[in-house]
Amino acid sequence: VLATVRYGESDVIVKMLTESSGLRSYMIRGLQKSKRGAFRPAMFQPLMQLQIQAMHRDKGQLERLTEAKVAVHYLSLNSDIVKSSMALFLAEVFKMTLQEQEPNPDLFTFLSEALLALDAADAPMNFHLKIVLEFQQFLGCYPDFKQGNQPYFNLEEGVFQASSAGVTRHGSVVQDLCTLAKTPFGQLAQWKTTTQQRRALLDLLMDYMQMHATGFKRPKSIEIYRQVFG
């Protein structure tokens, strides 16, 4: 589930990334008033993983869900305030950048496994950064880390270089970007970062995506996240 938009008094439009049909939008009638129906509002929280049956007419219109149930029961993603805030932010990033109508099994698997890793993490503070960075592989704009020992990162070209030519960043945030790329999900908890480090990395990633990802704008949920966690 990428996003839900209220439509009228009780209906909802749900935008989803599906494994077999790519990006789809579904109209769910009466969801806001549903108490005993087939669908519950809690099922459509950001980044919930569902097993669905649907009728696809493939005419560019809203599709119809016929059945849905929770496929993955998260341990803490929806109840932990840090993780749920990250989920809200990530869902906004995915919603703005995913345009594919065609199925992409590799992308679907990556997102599913990344969310499971976030859900299971005891120390999740770096996970949203790692997910955003690795997600860029599917957008075709993953940075080239071959020259990661160079002091400057060129945001326009996505490469590391010796000079400050172009739109660049330098200093500790560039070193942290390289560390983030080299650190697997299973070792993120051991990488101790400060609030200042994470802010700088997030700003760099957002600036980079604004240059390379069609339709991407700085998510509003970033400011909410910072107000809560500093």
PDB file of N, CA and C in Angstrom, residues 57 81 89 107 115:
ATOM      1  N   ARG A  57      -9.495  -4.083 -15.481  1.00  0.00           N
ATOM      2  CA  ARG A  57     -10.046  -3.846 -16.817  1.00  0.00           C
ATOM      3  C   ARG A  57      -9.002  -3.247 -17.760  1.00  0.00           C
ATOM      4  N   ILE A  81       6.662   4.142  17.047  1.00  0.00           N
ATOM      5  CA  ILE A  81       6.494   5.481  16.474  1.00  0.00           C
ATOM      6  C   ILE A  81       7.623   5.848  15.518  1.00  0.00           C
ATOM      7  N   PHE A  89       7.133   8.232   5.659  1.00  0.00           N
ATOM      8  CA  PHE A  89       8.081   8.919   4.785  1.00  0.00           C
ATOM      9  C   PHE A  89       8.392   8.087   3.543  1.00  0.00           C
ATOM     10  N   LEU A 107      11.812  -5.279  -8.007  1.00  0.00           N
ATOM     11  CA  LEU A 107      11.462  -4.135  -7.171  1.00  0.00           C
ATOM     12  C   LEU A 107      10.516  -4.557  -6.059  1.00  0.00           C
ATOM     13  N   LEU A 115      11.256  -3.840   3.999  1.00  0.00           N
ATOM     14  CA  LEU A 115      10.287  -3.511   5.044  1.00  0.00           C
ATOM     15  C   LEU A 115      10.302  -4.547   6.160  1.00  0.00           C
TER      16      LEU A 115
END
